[in-house]
Structure formats: C-alpha cells, structure tokens
PDB file of C-alpha atoms in Angstrom:
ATOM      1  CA  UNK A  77       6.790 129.852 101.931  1.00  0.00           C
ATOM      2  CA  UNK A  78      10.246 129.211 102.650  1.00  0.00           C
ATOM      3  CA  UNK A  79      12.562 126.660 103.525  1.00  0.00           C
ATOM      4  CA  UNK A  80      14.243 126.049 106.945  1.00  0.00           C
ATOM      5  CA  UNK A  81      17.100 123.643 106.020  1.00  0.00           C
ATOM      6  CA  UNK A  82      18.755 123.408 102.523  1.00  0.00           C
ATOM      7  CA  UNK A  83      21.182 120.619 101.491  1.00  0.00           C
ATOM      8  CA  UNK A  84      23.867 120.957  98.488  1.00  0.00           C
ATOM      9  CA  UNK A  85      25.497 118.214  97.001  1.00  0.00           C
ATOM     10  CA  UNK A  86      28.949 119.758  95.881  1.00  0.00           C
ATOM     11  CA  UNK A  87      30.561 116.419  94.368  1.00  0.00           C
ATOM     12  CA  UNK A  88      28.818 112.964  93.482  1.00  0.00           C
ATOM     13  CA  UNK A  89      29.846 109.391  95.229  1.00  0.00           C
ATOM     14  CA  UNK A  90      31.201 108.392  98.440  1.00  0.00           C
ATOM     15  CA  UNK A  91      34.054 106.533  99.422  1.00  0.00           C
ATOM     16  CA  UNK A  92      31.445 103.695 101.032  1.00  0.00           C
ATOM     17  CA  UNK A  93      29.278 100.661  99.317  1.00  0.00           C
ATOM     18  CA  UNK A  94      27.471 100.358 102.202  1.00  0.00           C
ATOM     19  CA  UNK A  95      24.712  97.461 101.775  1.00  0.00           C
ATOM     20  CA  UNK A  96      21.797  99.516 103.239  1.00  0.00           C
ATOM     21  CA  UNK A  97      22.618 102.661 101.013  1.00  0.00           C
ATOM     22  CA  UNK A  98      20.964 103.026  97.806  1.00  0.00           C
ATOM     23  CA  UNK A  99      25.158 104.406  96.721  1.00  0.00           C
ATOM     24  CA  UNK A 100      25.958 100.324  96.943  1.00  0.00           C
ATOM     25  CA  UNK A 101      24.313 100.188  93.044  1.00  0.00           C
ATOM     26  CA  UNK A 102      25.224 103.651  91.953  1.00  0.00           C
ATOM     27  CA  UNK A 103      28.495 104.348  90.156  1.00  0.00           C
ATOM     28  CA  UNK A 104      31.076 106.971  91.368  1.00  0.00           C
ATOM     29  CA  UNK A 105      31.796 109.743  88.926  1.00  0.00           C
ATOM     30  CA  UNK A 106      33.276 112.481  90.992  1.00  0.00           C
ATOM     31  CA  UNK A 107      31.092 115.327  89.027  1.00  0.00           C
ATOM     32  CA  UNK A 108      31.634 118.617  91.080  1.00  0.00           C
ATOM     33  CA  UNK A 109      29.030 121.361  91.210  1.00  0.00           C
ATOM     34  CA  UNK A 110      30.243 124.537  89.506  1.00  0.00           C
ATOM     35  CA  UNK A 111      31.695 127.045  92.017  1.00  0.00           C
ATOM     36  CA  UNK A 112      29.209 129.387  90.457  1.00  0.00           C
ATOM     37  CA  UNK A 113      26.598 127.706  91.240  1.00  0.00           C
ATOM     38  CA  UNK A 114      27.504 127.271  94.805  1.00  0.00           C
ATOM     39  CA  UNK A 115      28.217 131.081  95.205  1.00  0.00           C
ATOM     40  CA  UNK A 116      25.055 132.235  93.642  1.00  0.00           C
ATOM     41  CA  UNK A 117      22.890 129.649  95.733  1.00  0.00           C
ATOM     42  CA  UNK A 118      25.245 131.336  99.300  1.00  0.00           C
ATOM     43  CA  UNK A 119      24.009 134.735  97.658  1.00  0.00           C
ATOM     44  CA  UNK A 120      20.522 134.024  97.072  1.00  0.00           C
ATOM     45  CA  UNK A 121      20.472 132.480 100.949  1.00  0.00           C
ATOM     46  CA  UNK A 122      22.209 135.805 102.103  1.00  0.00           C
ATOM     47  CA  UNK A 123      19.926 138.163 100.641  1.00  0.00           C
ATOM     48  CA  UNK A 124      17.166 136.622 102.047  1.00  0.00           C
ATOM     49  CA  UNK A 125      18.892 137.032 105.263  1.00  0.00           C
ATOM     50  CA  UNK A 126      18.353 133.533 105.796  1.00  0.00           C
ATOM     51  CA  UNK A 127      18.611 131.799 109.064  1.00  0.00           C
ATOM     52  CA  UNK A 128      18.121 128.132 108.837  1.00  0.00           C
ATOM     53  CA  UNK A 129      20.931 125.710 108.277  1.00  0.00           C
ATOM     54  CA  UNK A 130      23.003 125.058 105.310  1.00  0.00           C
ATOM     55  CA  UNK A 131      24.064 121.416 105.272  1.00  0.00           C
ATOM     56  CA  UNK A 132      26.997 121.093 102.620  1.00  0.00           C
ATOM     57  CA  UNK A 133      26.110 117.200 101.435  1.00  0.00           C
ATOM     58  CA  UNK A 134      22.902 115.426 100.655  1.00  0.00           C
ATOM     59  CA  UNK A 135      23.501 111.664  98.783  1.00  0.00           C
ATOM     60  CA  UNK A 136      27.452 111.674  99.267  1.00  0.00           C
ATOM     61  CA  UNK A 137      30.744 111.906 101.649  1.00  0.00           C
ATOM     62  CA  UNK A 138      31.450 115.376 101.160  1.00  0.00           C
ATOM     63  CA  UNK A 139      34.790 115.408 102.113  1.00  0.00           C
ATOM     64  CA  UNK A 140      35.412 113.318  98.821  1.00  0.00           C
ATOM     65  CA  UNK A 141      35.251 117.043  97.473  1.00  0.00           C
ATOM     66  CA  UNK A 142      38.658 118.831  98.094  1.00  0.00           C
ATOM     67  CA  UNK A 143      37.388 122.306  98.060  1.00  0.00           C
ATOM     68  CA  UNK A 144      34.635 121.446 101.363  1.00  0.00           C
ATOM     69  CA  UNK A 145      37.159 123.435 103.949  1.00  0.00           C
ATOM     70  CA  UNK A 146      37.075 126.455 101.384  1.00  0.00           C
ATOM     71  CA  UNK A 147      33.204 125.963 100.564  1.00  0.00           C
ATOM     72  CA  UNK A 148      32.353 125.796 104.938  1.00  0.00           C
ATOM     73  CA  UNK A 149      34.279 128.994 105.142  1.00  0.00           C
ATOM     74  CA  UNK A 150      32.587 130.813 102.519  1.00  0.00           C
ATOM     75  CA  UNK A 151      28.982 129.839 104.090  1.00  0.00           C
ATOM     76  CA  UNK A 152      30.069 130.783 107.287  1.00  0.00           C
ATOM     77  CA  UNK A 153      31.478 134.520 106.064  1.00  0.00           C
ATOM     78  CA  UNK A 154      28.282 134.798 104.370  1.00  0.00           C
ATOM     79  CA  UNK A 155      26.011 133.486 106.519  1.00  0.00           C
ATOM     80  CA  UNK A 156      27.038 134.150 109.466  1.00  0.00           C
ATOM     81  CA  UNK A 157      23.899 133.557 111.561  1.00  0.00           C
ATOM     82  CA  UNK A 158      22.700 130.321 109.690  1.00  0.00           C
ATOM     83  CA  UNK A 159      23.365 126.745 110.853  1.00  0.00           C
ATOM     84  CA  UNK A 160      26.306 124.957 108.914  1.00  0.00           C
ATOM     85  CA  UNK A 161      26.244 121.174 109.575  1.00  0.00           C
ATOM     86  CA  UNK A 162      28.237 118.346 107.666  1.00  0.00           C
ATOM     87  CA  UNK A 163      27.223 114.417 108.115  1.00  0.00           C
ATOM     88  CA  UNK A 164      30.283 112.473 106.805  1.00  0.00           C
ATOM     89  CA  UNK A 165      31.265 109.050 107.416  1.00  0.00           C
ATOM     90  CA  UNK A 166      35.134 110.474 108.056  1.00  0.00           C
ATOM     91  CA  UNK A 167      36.955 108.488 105.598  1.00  0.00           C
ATOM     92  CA  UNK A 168      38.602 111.845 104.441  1.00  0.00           C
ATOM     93  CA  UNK A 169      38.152 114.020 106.993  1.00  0.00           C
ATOM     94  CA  UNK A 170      41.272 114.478 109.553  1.00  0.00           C
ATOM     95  CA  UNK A 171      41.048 115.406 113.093  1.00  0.00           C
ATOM     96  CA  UNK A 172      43.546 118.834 112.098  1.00  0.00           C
ATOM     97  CA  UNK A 173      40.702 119.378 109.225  1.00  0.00           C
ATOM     98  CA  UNK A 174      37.890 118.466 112.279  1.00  0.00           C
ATOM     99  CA  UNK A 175      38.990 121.265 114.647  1.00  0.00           C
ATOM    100  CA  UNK A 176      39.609 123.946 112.485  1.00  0.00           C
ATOM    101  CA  UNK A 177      36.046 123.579 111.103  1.00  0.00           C
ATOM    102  CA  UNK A 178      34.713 123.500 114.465  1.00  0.00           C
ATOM    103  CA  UNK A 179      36.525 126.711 115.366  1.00  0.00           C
ATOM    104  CA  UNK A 180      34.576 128.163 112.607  1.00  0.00           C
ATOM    105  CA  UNK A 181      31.459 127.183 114.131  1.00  0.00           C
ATOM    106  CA  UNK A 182      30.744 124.142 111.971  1.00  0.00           C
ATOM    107  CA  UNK A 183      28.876 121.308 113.635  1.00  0.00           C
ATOM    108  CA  UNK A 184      30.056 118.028 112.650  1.00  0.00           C
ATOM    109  CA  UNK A 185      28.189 115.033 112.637  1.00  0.00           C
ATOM    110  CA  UNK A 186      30.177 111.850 111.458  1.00  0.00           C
ATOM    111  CA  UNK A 187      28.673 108.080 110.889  1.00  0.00           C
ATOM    112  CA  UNK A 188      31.406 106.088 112.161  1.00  0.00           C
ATOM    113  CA  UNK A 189      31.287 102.685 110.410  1.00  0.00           C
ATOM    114  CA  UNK A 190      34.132 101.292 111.801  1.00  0.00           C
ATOM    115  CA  UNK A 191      36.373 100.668 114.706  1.00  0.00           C
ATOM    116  CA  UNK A 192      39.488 102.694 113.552  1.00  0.00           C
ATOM    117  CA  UNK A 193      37.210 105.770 113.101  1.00  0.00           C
ATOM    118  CA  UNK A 194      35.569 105.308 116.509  1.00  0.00           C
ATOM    119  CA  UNK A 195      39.067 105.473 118.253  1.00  0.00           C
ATOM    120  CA  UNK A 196      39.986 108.555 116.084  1.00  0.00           C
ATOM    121  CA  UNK A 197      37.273 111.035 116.873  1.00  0.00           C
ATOM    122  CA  UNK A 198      35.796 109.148 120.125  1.00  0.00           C
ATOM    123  CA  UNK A 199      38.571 111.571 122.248  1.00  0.00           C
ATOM    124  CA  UNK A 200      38.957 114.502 120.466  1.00  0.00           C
ATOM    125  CA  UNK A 201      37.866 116.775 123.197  1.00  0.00           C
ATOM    126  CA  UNK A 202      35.933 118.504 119.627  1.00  0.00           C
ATOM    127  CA  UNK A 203      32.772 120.039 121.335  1.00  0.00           C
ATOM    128  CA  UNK A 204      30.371 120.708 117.895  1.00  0.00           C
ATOM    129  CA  UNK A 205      31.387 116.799 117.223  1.00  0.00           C
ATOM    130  CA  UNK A 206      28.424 114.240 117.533  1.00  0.00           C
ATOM    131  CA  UNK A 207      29.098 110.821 116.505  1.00  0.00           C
ATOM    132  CA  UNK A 208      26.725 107.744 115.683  1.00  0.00           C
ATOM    133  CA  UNK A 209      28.320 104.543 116.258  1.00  0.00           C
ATOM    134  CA  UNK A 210      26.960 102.296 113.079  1.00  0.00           C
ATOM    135  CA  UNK A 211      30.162  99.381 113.464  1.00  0.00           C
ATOM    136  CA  UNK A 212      27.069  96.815 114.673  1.00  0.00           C
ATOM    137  CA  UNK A 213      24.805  97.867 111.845  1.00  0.00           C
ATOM    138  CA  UNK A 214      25.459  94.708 109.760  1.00  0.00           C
ATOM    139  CA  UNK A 215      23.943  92.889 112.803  1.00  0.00           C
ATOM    140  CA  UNK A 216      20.935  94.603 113.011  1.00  0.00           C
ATOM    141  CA  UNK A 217      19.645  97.861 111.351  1.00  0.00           C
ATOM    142  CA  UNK A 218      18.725 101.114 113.933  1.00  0.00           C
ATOM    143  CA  UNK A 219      14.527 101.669 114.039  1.00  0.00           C
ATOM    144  CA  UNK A 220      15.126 105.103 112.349  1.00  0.00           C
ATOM    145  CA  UNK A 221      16.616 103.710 108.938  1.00  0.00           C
ATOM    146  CA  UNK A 222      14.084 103.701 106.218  1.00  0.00           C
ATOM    147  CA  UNK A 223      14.358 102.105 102.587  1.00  0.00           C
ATOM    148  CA  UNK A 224      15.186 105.392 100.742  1.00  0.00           C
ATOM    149  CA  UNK A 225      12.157 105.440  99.027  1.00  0.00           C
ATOM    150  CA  UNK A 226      12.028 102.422  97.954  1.00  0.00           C
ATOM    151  CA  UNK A 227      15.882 102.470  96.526  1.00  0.00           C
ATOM    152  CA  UNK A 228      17.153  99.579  98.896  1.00  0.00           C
ATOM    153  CA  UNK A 229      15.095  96.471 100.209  1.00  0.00           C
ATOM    154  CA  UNK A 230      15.396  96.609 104.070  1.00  0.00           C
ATOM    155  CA  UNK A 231      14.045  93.801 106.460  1.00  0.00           C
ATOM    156  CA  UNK A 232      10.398  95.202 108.073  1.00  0.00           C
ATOM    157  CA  UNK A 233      11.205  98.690 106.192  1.00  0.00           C
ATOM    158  CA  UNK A 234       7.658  98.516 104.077  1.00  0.00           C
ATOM    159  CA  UNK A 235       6.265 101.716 102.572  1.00  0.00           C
ATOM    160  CA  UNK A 236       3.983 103.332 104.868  1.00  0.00           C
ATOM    161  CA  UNK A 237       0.810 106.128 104.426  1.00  0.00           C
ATOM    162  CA  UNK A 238       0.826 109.301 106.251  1.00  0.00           C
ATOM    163  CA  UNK A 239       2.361 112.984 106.099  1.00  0.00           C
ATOM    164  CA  UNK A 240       5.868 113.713 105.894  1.00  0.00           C
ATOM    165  CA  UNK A 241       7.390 117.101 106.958  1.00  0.00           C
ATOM    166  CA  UNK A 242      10.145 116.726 104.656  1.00  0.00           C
ATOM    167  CA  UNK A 243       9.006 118.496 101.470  1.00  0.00           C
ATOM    168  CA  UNK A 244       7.808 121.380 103.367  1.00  0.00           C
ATOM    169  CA  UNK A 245      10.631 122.552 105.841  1.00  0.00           C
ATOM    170  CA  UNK A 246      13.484 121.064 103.291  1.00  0.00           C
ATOM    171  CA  UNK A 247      14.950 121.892  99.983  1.00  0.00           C
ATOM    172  CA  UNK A 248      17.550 119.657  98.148  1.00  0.00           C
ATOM    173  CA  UNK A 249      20.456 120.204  95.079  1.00  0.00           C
ATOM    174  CA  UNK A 250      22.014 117.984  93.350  1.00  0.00           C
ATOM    175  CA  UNK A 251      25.555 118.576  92.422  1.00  0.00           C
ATOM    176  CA  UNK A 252      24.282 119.500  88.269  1.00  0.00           C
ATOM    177  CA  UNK A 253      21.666 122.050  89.901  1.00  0.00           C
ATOM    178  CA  UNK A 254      18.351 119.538  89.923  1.00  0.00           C
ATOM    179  CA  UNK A 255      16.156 120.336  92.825  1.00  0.00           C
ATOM    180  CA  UNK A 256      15.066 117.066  93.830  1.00  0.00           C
ATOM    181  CA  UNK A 257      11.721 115.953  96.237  1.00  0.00           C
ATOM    182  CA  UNK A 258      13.502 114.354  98.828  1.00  0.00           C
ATOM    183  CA  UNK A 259      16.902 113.312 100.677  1.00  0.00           C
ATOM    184  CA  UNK A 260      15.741 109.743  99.526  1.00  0.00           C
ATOM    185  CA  UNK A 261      15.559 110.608  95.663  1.00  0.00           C
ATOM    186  CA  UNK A 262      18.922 108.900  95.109  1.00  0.00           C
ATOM    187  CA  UNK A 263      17.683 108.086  91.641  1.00  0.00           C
ATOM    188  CA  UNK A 264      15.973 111.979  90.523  1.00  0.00           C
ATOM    189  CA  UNK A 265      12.769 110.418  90.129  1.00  0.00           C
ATOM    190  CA  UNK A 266      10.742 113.576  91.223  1.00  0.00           C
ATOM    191  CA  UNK A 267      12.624 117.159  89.811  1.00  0.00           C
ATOM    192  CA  UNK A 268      11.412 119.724  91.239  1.00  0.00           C
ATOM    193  CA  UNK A 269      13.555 122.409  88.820  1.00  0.00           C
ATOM    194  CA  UNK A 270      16.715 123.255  88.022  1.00  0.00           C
ATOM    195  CA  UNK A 271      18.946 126.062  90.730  1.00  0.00           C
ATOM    196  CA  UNK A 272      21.278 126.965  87.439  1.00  0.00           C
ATOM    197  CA  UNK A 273      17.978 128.433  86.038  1.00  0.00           C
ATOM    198  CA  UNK A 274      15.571 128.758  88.537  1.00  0.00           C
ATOM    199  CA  UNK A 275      15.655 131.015  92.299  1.00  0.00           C
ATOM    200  CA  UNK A 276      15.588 128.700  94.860  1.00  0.00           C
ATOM    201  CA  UNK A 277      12.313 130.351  96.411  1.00  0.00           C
ATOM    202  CA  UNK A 278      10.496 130.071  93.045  1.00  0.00           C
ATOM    203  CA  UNK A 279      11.073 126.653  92.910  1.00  0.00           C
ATOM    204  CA  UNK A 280      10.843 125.841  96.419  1.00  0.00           C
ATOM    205  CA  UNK A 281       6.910 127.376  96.204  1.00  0.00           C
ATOM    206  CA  UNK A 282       5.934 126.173  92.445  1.00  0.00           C
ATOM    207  CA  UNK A 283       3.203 124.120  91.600  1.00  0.00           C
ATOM    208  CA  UNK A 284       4.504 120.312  91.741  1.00  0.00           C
ATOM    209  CA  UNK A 285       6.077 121.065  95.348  1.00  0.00           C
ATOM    210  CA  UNK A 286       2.327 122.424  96.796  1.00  0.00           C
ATOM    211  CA  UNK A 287       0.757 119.067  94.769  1.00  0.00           C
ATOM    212  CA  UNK A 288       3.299 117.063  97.125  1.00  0.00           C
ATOM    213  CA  UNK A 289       2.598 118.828 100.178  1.00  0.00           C
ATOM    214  CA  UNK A 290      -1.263 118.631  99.773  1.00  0.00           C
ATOM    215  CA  UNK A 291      -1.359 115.127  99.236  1.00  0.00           C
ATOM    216  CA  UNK A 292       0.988 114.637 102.488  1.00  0.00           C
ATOM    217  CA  UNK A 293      -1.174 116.415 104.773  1.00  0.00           C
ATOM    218  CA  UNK A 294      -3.784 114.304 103.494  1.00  0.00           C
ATOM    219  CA  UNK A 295      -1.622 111.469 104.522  1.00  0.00           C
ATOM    220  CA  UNK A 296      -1.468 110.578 100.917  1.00  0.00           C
ATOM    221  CA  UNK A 297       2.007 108.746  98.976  1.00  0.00           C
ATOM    222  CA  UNK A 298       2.085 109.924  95.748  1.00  0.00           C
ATOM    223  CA  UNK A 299       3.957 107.733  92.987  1.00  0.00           C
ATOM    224  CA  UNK A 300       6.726 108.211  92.100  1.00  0.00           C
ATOM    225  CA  UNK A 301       8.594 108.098  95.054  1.00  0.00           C
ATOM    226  CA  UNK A 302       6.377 108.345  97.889  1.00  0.00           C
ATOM    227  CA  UNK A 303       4.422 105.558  97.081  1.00  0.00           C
ATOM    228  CA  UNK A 304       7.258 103.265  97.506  1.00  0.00           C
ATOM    229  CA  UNK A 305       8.719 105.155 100.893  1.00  0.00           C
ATOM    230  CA  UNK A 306       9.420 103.234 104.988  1.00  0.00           C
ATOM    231  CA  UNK A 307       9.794 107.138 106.120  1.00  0.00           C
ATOM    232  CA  UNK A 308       6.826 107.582 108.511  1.00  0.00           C
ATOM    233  CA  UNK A 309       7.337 111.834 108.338  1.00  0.00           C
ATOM    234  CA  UNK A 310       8.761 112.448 111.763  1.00  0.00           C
ATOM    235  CA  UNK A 311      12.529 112.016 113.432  1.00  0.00           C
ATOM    236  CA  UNK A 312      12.828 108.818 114.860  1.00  0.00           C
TER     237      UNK A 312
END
C-alpha cells in the first residue's frame, strides 16, 4: 500500500497564535529537520518513482525555515513529475520569493489572515497562486474547520463517528523524523515510527497504521486521537 500525498515538517512553529490553532498553546523552538533526513526521505520518494504530491509543511509556516526555496528546488529536480504544494500564511514569504517558486512549478496556497496580505498577493497576476481569505474568521469560523483532534475547543466542532480517508492516502513527518497519525496530531499522541530509522513504506504499511484504518472503515474513533476528532473523513 502506498501513500498518495506526504507532508514534511522541515522547522517547528509559526509566526501566528492564531486562537483556532492548536500552535496558540504550543511554544516556538525553531528545531530544523536534518538536511539528511530531508534528502534521504526525496530519495526514498524518487526511487519509488513516486507520483503523488510532496507538501513541504504539516503543523507550521514553512517559510519560517530559511532553506524552503533551496528544499522546493531540490523536490522539484528530483521529483520532477510529483505534485509540490506549500500552504503558508505569507508572513515570510515575498512576492519575488512567490514567482520564482511558481516558475518552478510550485503551487502555492497561502491563508491570508489579514488585510495587508490580501492586497499583496490579491494582484499578482501568479497563476499556481490560490488564496483563502480567513481576515473574517474571528467573526465566524468556515464549516470545513474541525477541532484538531480534539487540540482546540471550537463552537459546534464535536467529535464525530465515521471513516476518515486520511490515514490511508496520507503520510506525515515531523521535523525530528516521528511519523505521526494525522495532520491533527499537533501533540504526537499516535507515532506511527520514526523516518531516521524506519523506510517510509515500512512504516506507512506496519501494523498500528492497518489497526487505524480497519477501525475507520468500520466507522470506528479509536482513542487516542480519533476519539476526540470534529473531522467527518471527507473535504469539506
């Protein structure tokens, strides 16, 4: 079984303290993850000629870490027919730093949280740019956000039953090489292995990852995590 999306956290924190994000109670430390690491995860993806998309970030504003133009170019020389996508809430990212990525082929997808960085991007003419305008989200919360597992009390976000896709199609690395369950584990409550000792595809099929799936397609939450999750298993 393999994976169609993977998602690498190469530094930990974001700029933001945003009251709906479980990184509002989580302190900043700025740990990188090792350049090794990064290349032999690219190099394990390339020799299985893989396809799917590579999505540089996971719980963090990825442009916090000041090797991300290097680490885009790398996946794109070495992956060259896989899917590179970056969500970042623009803080760092400049509109030179925009274009050039999205001359590599990069698709950019940036949370705009505020005015200034809706009037920055909103006419860029940059045509892999999509951009989610979140400056009214103090006023009320879009249907699709969900309580992160359980890691941030949302209004009418309560934990519901049911599959989820994401364990199945998705695999996730923290910055220190911990595989993690889900995009929502902001805490590591469900380690799936470790990438600095494991292959990603022996991890992504071992035994704790098929428990998860089985009980989802039963439409069963497992604690920890699960059990506590808003995500009803489908884009919203």
């Amino acid at each position: 079984m393999r994976f169609q999306s993977i998602q690498l956290e190469t530094i930990q924190g974001c700029t933001r303290k945003c009251w709906h994000c479980p990184n509002a109670s989580i302190e900043y430390t700025g740990a990188l993850m090792a350049r090794e690491l990064f290349d032999d995860i690219i190099e394990q993806l390339a020799a299985m000629e893989y396809r799917g998309s590579v999505r540089p970030y996971l719980m963090n504003e990825p442009f916090l870490d000041p090797r991300m133009p290097e680490l885009m170019r790398h996946i794109r020389v070495r992956l060259p027919k896989c899917l590179c996508v970056v969500n970042t809430n623009a803080d760092r990212l400049s509109l030179k730093l925009a274009r050039e990525l999205s001359d590599l082929g990069v698709k950019l997808r940036i949370s705009a949280y505020d005015k200034a960085t809706l009037d920055r991007f909103n006419w860029s003419g940059i045509t892999t740019l999509h951009m989610t305008d979140f400056t009214r989200v103090s006023e009320a919360l879009p249907d699709f956000y969900n309580n992160r597992a359980g890691s941030v009390e949302l209004p009418g976000r309560e934990p519901v039953s049911g599959d989820c896709q994401y364990p199945s199609i998705q695999m996730y690395v923290r910055h220190d090489g911990r595989v993690v369950l889900c995009c929502n584990d902001y805490h590591g409550q469900v380690v799936m292995g470790d990438a600095t000792k494991e292959p990603l595809l022996a991890i992504f099929n071992n035994e704790r990852f098929r428990e998860y799936r089985s009980a989802l397609r039963a439409g069963k939450r497992l604690p920890p995590l699960c059990d506590k999750c808003s995500y009803r298993g489908h884009d919203e």
